[in-house]
PDB file of C-alpha atoms in Angstrom:
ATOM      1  CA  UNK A 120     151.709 -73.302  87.778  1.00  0.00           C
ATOM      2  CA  UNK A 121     150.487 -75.018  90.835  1.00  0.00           C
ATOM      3  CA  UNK A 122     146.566 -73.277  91.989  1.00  0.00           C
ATOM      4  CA  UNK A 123     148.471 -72.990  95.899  1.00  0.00           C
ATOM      5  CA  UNK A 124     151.515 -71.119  94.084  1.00  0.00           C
ATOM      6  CA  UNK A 125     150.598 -68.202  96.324  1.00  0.00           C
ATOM      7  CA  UNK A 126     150.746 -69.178 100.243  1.00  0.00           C
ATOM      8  CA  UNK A 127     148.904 -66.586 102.906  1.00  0.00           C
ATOM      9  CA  UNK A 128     151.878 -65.547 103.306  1.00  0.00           C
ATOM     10  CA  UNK A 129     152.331 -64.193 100.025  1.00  0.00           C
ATOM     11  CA  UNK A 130     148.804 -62.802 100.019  1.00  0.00           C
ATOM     12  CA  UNK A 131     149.392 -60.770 103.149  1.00  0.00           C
ATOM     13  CA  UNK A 132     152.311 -59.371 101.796  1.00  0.00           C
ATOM     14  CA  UNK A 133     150.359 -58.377  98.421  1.00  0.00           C
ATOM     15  CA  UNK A 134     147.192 -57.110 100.586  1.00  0.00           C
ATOM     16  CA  UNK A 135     149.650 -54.925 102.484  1.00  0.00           C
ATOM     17  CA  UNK A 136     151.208 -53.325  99.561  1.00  0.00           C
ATOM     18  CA  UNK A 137     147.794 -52.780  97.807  1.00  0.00           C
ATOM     19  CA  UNK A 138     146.567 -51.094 100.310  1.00  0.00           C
ATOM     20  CA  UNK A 139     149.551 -48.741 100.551  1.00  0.00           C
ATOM     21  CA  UNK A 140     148.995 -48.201  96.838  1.00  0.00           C
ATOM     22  CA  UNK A 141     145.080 -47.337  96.512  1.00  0.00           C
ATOM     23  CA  UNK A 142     143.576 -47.187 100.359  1.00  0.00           C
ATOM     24  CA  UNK A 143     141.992 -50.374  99.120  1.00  0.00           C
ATOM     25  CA  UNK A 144     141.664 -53.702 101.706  1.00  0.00           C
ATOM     26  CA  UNK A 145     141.121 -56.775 100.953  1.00  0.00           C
ATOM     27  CA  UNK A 146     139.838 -59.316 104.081  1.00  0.00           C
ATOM     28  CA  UNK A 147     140.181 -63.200 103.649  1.00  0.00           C
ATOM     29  CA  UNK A 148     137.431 -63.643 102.165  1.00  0.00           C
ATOM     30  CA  UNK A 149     138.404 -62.184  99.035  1.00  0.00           C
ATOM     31  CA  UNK A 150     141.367 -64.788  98.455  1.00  0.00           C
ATOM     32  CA  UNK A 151     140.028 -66.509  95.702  1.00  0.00           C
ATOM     33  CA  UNK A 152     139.082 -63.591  93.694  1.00  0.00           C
ATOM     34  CA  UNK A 153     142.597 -61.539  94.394  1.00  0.00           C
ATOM     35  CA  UNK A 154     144.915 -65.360  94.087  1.00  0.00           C
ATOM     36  CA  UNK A 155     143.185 -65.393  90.515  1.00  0.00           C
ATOM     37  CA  UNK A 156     144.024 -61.933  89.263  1.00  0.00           C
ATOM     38  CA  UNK A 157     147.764 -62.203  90.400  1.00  0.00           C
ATOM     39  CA  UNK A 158     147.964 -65.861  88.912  1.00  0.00           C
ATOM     40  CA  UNK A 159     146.762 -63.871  85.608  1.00  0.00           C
ATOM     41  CA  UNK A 160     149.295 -60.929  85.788  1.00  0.00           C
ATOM     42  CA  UNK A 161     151.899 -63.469  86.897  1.00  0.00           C
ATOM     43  CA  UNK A 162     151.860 -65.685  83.673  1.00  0.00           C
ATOM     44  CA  UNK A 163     150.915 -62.332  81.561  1.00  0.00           C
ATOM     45  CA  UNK A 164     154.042 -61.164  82.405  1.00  0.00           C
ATOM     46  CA  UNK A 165     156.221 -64.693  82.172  1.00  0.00           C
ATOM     47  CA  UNK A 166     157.512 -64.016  85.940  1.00  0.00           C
ATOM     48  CA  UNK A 167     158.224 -67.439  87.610  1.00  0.00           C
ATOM     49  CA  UNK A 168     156.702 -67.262  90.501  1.00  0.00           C
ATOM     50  CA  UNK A 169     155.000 -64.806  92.861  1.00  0.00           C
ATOM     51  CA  UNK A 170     158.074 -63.493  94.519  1.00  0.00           C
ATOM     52  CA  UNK A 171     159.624 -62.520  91.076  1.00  0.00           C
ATOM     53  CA  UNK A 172     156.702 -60.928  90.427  1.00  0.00           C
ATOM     54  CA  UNK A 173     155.933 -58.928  93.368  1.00  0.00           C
ATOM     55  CA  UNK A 174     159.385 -57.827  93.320  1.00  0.00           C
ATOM     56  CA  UNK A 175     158.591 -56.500  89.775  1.00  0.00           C
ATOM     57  CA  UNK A 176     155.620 -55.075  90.957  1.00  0.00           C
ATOM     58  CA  UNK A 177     157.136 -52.959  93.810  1.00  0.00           C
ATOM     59  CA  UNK A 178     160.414 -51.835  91.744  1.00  0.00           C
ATOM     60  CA  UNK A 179     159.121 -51.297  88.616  1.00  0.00           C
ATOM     61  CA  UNK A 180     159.966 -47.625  87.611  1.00  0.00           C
ATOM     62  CA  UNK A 181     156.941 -46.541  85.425  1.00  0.00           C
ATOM     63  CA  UNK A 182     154.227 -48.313  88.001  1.00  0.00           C
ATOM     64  CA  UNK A 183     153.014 -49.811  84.585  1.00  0.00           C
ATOM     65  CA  UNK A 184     151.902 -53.124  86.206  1.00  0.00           C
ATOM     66  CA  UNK A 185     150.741 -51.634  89.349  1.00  0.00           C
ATOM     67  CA  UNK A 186     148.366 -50.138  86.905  1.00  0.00           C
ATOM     68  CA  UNK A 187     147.195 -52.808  84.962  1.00  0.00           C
ATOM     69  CA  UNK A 188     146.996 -55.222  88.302  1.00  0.00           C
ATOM     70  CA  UNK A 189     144.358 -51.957  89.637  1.00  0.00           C
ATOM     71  CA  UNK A 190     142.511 -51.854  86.438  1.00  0.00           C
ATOM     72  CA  UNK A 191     142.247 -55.661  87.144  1.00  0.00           C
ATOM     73  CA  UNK A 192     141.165 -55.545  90.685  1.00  0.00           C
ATOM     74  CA  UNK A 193     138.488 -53.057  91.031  1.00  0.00           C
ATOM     75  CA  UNK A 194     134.994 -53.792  90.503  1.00  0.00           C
ATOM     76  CA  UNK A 195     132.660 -51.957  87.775  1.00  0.00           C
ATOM     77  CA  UNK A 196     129.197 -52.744  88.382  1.00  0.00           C
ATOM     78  CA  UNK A 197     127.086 -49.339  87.283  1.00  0.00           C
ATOM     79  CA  UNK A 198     123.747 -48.511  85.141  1.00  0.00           C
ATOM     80  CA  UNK A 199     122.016 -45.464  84.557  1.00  0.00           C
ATOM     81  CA  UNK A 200     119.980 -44.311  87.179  1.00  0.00           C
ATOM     82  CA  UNK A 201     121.169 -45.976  90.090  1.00  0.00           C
ATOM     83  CA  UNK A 202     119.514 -44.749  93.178  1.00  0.00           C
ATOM     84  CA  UNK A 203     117.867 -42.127  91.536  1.00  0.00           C
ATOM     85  CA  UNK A 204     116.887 -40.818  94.246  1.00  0.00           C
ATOM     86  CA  UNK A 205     119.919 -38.729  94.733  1.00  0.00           C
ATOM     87  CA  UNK A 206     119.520 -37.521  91.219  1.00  0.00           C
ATOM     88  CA  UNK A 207     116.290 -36.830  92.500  1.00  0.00           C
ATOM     89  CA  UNK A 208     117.448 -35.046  95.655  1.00  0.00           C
ATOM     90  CA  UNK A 209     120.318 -33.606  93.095  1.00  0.00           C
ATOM     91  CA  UNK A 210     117.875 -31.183  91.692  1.00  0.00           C
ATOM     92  CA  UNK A 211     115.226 -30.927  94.256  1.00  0.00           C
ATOM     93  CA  UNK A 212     117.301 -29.851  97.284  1.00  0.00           C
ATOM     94  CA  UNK A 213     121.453 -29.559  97.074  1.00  0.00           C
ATOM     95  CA  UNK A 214     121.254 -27.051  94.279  1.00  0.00           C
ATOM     96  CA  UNK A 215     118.701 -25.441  94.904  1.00  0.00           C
ATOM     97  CA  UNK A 216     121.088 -24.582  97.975  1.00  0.00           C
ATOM     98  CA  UNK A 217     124.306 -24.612  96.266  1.00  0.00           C
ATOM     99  CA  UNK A 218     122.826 -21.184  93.956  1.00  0.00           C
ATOM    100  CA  UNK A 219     122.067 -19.207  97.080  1.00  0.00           C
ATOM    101  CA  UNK A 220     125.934 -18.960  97.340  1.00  0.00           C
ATOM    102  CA  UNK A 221     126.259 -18.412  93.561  1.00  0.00           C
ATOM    103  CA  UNK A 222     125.778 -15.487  91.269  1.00  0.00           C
ATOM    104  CA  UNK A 223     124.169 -16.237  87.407  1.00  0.00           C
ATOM    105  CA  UNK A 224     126.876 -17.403  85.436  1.00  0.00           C
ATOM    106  CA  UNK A 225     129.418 -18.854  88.155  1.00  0.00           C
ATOM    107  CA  UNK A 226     130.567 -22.029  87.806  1.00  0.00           C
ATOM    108  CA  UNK A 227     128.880 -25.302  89.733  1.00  0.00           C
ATOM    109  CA  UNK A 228     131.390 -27.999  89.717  1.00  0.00           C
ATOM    110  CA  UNK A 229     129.665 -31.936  90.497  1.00  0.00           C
ATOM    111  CA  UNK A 230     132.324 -34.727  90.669  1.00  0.00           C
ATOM    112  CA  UNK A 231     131.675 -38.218  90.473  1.00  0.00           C
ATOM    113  CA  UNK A 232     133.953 -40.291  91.649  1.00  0.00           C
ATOM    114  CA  UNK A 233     134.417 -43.318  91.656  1.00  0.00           C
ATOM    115  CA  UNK A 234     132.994 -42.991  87.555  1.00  0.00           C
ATOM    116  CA  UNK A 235     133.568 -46.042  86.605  1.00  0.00           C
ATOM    117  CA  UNK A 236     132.514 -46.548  83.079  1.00  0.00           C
ATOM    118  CA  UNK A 237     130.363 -43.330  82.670  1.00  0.00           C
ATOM    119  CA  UNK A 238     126.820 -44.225  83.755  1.00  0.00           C
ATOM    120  CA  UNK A 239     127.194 -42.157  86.887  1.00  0.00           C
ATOM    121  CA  UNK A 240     128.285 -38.862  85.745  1.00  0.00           C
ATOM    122  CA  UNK A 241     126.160 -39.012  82.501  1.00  0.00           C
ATOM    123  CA  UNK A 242     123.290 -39.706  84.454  1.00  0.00           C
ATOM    124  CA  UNK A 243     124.023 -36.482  86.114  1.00  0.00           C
ATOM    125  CA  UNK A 244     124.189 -34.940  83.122  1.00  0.00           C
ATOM    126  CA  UNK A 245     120.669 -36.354  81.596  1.00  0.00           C
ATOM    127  CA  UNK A 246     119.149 -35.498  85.051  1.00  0.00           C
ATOM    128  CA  UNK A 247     120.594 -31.809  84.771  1.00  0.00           C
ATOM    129  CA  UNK A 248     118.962 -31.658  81.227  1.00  0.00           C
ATOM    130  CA  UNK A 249     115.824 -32.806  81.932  1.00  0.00           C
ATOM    131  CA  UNK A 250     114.925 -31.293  85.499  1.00  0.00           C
ATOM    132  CA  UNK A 251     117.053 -28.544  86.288  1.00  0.00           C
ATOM    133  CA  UNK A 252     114.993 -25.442  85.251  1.00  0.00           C
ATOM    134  CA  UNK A 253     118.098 -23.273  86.246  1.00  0.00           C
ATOM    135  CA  UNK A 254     120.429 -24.860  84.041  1.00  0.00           C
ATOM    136  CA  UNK A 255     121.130 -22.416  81.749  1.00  0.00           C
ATOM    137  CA  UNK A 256     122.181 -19.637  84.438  1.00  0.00           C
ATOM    138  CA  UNK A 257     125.246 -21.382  85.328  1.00  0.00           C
ATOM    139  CA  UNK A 258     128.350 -22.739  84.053  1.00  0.00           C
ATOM    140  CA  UNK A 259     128.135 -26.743  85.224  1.00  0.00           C
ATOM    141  CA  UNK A 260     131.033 -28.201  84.941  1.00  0.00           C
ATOM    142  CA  UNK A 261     130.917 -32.579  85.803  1.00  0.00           C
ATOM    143  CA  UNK A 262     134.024 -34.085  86.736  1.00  0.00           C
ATOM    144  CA  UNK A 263     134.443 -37.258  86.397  1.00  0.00           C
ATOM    145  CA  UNK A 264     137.482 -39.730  88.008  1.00  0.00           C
ATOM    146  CA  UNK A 265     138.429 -43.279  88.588  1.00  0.00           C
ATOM    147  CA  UNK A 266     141.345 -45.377  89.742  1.00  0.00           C
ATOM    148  CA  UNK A 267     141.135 -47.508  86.262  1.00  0.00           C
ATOM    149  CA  UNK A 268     142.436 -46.566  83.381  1.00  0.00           C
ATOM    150  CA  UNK A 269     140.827 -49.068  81.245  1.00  0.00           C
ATOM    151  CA  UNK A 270     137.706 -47.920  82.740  1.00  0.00           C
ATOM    152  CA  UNK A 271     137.832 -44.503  82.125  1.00  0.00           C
ATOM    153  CA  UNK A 272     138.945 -45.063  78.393  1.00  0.00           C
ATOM    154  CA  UNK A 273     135.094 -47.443  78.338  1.00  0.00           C
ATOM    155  CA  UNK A 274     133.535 -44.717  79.589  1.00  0.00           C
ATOM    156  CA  UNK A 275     134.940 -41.728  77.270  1.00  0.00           C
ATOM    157  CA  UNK A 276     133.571 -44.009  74.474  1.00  0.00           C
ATOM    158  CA  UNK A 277     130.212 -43.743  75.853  1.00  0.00           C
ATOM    159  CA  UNK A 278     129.025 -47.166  74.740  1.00  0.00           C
ATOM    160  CA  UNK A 279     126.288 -49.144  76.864  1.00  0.00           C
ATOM    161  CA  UNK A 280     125.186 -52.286  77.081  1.00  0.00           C
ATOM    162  CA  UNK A 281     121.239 -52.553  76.455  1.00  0.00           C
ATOM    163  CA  UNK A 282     121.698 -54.024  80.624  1.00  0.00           C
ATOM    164  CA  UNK A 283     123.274 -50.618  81.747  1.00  0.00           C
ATOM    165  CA  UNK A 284     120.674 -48.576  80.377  1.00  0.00           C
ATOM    166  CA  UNK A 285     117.578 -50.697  81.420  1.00  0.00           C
ATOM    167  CA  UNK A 286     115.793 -47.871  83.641  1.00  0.00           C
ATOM    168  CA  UNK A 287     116.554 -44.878  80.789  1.00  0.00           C
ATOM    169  CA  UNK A 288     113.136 -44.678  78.828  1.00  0.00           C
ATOM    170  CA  UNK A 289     112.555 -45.197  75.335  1.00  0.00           C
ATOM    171  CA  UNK A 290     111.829 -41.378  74.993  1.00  0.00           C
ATOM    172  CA  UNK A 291     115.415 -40.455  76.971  1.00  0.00           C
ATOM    173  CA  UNK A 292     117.009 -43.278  75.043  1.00  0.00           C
ATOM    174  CA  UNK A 293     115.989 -41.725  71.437  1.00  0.00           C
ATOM    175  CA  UNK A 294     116.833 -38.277  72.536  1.00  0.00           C
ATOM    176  CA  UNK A 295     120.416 -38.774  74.200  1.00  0.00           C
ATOM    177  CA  UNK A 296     121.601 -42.815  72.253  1.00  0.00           C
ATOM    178  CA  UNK A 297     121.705 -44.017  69.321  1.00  0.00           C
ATOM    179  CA  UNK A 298     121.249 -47.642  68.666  1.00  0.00           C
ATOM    180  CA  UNK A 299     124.657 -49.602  67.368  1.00  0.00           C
ATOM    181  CA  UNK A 300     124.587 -53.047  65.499  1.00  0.00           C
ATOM    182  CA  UNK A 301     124.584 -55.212  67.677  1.00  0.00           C
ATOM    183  CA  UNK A 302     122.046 -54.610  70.488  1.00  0.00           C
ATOM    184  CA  UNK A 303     124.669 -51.414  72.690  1.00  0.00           C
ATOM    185  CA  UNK A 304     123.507 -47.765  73.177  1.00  0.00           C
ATOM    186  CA  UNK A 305     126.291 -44.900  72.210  1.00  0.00           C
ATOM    187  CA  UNK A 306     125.165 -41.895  74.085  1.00  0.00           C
ATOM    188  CA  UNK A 307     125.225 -38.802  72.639  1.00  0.00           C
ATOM    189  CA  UNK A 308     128.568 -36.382  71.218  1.00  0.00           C
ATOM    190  CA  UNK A 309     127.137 -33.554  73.311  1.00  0.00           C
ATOM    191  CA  UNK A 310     126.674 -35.489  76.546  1.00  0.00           C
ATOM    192  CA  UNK A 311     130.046 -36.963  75.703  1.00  0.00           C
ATOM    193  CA  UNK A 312     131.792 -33.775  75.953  1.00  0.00           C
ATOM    194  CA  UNK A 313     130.247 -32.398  78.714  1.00  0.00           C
ATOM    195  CA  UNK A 314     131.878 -34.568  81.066  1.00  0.00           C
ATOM    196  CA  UNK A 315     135.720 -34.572  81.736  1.00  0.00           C
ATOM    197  CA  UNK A 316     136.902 -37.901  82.661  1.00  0.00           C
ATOM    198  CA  UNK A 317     140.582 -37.951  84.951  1.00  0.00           C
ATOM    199  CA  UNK A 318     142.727 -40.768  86.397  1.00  0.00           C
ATOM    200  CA  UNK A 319     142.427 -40.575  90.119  1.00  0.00           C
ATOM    201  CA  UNK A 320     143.937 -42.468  93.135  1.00  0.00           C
ATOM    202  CA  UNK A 321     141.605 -40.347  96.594  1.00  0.00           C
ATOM    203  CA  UNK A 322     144.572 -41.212  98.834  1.00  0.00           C
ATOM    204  CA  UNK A 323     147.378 -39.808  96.606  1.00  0.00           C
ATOM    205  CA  UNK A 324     147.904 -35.962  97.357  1.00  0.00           C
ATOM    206  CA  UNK A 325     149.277 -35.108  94.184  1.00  0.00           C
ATOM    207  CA  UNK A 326     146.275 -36.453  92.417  1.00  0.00           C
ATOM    208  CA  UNK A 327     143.056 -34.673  93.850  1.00  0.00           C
ATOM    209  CA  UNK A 328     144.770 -31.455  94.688  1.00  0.00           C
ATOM    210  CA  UNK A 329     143.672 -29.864  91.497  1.00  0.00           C
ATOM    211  CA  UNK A 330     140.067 -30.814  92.531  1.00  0.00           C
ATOM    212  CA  UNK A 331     138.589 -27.330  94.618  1.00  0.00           C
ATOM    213  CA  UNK A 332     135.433 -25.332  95.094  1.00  0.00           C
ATOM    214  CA  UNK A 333     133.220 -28.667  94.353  1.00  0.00           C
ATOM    215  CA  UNK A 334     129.507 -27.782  95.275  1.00  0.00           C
ATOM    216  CA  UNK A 335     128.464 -31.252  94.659  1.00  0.00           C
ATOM    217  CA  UNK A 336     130.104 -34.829  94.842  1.00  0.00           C
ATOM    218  CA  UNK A 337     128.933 -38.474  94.124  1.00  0.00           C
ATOM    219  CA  UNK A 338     131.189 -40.962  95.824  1.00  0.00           C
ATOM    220  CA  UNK A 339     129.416 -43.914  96.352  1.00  0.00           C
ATOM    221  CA  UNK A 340     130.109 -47.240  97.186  1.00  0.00           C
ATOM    222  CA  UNK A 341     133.986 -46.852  96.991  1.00  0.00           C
ATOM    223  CA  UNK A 342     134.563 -46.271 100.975  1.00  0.00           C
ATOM    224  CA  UNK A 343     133.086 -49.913 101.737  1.00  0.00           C
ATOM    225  CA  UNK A 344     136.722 -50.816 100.004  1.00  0.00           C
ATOM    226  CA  UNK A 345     138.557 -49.179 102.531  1.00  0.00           C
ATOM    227  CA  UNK A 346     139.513 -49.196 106.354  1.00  0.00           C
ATOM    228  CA  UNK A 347     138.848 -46.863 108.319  1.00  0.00           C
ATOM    229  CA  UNK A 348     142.398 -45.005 108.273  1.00  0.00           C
ATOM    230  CA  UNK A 349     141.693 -44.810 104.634  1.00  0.00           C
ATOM    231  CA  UNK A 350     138.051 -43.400 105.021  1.00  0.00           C
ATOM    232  CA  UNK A 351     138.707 -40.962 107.352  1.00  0.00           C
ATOM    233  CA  UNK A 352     141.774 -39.480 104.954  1.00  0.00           C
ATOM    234  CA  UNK A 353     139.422 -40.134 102.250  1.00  0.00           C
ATOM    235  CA  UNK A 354     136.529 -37.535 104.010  1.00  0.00           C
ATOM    236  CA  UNK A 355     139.466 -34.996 104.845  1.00  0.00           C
ATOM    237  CA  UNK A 356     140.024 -35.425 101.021  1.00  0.00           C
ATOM    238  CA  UNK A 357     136.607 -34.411  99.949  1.00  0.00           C
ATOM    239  CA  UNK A 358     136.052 -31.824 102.850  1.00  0.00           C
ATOM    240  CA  UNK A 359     139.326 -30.086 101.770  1.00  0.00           C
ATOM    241  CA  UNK A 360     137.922 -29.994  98.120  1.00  0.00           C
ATOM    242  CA  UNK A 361     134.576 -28.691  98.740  1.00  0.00           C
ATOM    243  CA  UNK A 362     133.408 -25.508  99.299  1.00  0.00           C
ATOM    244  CA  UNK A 363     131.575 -24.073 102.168  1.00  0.00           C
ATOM    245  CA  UNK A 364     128.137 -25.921 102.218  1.00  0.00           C
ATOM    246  CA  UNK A 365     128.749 -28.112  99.399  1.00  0.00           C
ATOM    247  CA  UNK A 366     127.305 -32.036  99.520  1.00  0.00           C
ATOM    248  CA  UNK A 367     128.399 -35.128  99.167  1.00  0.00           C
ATOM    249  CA  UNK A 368     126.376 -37.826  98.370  1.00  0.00           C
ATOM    250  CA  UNK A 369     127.497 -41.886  99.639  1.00  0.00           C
ATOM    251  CA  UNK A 370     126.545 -44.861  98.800  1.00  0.00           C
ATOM    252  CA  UNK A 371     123.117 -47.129 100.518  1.00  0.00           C
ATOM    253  CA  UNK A 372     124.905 -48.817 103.056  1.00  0.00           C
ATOM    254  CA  UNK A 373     127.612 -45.984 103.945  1.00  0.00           C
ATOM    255  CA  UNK A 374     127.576 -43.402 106.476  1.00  0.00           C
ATOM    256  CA  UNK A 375     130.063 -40.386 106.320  1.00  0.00           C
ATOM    257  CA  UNK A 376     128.978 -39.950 110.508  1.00  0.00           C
ATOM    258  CA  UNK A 377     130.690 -43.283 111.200  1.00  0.00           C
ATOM    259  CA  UNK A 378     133.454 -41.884 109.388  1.00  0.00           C
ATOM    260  CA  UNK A 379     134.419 -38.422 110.314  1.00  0.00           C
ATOM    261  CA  UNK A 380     132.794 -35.608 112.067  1.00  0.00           C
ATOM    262  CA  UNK A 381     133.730 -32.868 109.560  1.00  0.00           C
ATOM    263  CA  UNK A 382     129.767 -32.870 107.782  1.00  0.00           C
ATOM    264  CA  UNK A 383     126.577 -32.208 109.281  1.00  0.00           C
ATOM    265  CA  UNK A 384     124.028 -34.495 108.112  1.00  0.00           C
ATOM    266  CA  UNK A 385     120.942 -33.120 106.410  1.00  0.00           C
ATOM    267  CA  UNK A 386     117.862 -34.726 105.497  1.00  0.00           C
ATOM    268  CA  UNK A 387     115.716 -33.682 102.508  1.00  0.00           C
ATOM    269  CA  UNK A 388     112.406 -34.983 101.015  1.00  0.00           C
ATOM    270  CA  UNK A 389     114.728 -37.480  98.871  1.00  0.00           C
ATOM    271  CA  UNK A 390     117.475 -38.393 100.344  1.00  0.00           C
ATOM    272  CA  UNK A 391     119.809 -38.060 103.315  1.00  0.00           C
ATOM    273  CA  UNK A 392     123.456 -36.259 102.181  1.00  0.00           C
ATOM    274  CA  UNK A 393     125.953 -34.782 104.360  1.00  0.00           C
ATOM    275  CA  UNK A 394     127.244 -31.434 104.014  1.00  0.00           C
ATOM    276  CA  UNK A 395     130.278 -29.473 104.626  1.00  0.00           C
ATOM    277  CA  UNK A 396     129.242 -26.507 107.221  1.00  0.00           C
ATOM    278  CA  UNK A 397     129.053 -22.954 105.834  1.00  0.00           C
ATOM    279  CA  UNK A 398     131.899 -20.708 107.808  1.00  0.00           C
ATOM    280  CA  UNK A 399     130.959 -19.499 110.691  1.00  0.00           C
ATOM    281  CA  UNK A 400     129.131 -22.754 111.283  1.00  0.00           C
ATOM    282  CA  UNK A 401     130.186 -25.298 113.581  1.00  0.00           C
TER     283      UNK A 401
END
C-alpha cells in the first residue's frame, strides 16, 4: 500500500471521529505518528483501503477495533515516582485535610486516572505505606482507570522494567519487588490487590458515573490531549465525582484555572492542587 494512501482529507475525517470517541485531538503535527497506526490497523485487518476501513471502524457493532485502534494510539510513558512531589504533598497536606471530614474507619477513595500501566497508582500505594502514619484508621480504597485495555491488563500484572522503577530504592525495591529473570521488577501480591484497575473513557457518562465521593484524584498529563470543550466536560466530570473539598492533582504544565472555574486553587509547602469548595463555600 502506497505511504500517501491516506490524503488530509482522510485524516480529518479520522481526527474528527476520534475525537468524538475519546475527547482526544490530534493537530497536524501528529500526522505521521496517527497515518502509521491506521496504515497498521488497516493491513491488520485486510481492509483495502482507508475508506473500507473507516467505514468498518464507525459501523462495527462490538466497537472491537475502535478499541484496539485506542489501545494503539495513546501514549504510556510512566515510572515510579514521577513528580513526587505530589506524593509528597499527598501525605503532607490533602489528607491531612481530607480526615477532618472523616470519622476512623470511613472510607478515603484516591483515583488515578489516566493509570496507565500501574506505576502511578502503586506509587500511591508505596507512598501510603511508607509515610502515612494514619493509615491504618481508614479504609483506602485506590482506583485505578485508563482508556487502554492492553494497558490496564500490563499493569494488573505488575511487572516493571528495571527503567520504570529507577527512582524506587534498593531498600523499597526488596521490600515491595521481587527480581524476575531477566533484569524486570514484579511488585508485590499485596500491593497488587490493593489497587482496582477499570476501563475508562472521562467523556463517556455511562463510564465514570459509578466513580463518587473521591477525596483524592491524580489526573495528570491526560488534559494536554484534549480541547478545551473536552477539558472543561472533563473538570465537570471530576467535580461531579468528588466530594466536598476533595483534590485533584494535574499534571506540570496543566492548569485546572485555565480550564474551569469550579476549584479554588490552594497552595501547600509541596505542591499547588486545586480543590473542590466545601458547601457553603463559594
Amino acid at each position: 500500500m502506497a505511504e500517501n494512501a491516506i490524503s488530509a482529507e482522510d485524516f480529518i475525517k479520522f481526527s474528527e471521529f476520534f475525537y468524538r470517541k475519546t475527547g482526544i485531538s490530534f493537530e497536524e503535527s501528529k500526522r505521521y505518528f496517527v497515518d502509521k497506526r491506521l496504515m497498521e490497523r488497516i493491513a491488520a485487518t485486510s481492509s483495502t483501503n482507508f475508506k473500507a476501513y473507516f467505514s468498518m471502524l464507525r459501523f462495527q457493532a462490538s466497537g472491537a477495533e475502535t478499541q484496539i485502534l485506542t489501545n494503539l494510539m495513546t501514549v504510556n510513558e510512566t515510572y515510579f515516582f514521577r513528580e513526587a512531589y505530589q506524593f509528597d504533598c499527598l501525605v503532607n497536606s490533602m489528607l491531612e485535610e481530607v480526615v477532618q471530614y472523616k470519622q476512623p474507619g470511613e472510607t478515603i477513595r484516591i483515583w488515578s486516572i489516566p493509570s496507565s500501566s500501574g506505576e502511578e497508582p502503586y506509587s500511591i500505594v508505596i507512598y501510603l505505606l511508607e509515610h502515612w502514619a494514619k493509615l491504618n484508621q481508614y479504609d483506602v480504597e485506590i482506583l485505578a482507570s485508563d482508556i487502554d485495555t492492553a494497558i490496564l491488563e500490563t499493569a494488573r500484572r505488575g511487572i516493571f522494567t528495571s527503567r520504570s522503577v529507577q527512582n524506587v530504592s534498593q531498600e523499597l525495591l526488596k521490600k515491595y519487588f521481587r527480581k524476575l529473570p531477566g533484569g524486570n521488577w514484579q511488585i508485590s501480591d499485596d500491593i497488587r490487590d490493593s489497587v482496582d484497575f477499570s476501563r475508562v473513557n472521562l467523556i463517556e457518562a455511562g463510564d465514570t458515573r459509578r466513580f463518587s465521593r473521591i477525596d483524592v484524584i491524580f489526573c495528570r498529563n491526560l488534559l494536554i490531549y484534549f480541547d478545551d470543550i473536552s477539558r472543561q466536560a472533563a473538570a465537570k466530570t471530576f467535580y461531579q465525582a468528588m466530594s466536598p473539598g476533595a483534590f485533584i492533582c494535574l499534571g506540570h504544565s496543566e492548569s485546572m484555572s485555565r480550564m474551569s472555574s469550579l476549584f479554588s486553587v490552594r497552595k501547600f509547602k509541596d505542591a499547588i492542587v486545586y480543590q473542590k469548595p466545601l458547601r457553603g463555600q463559594a
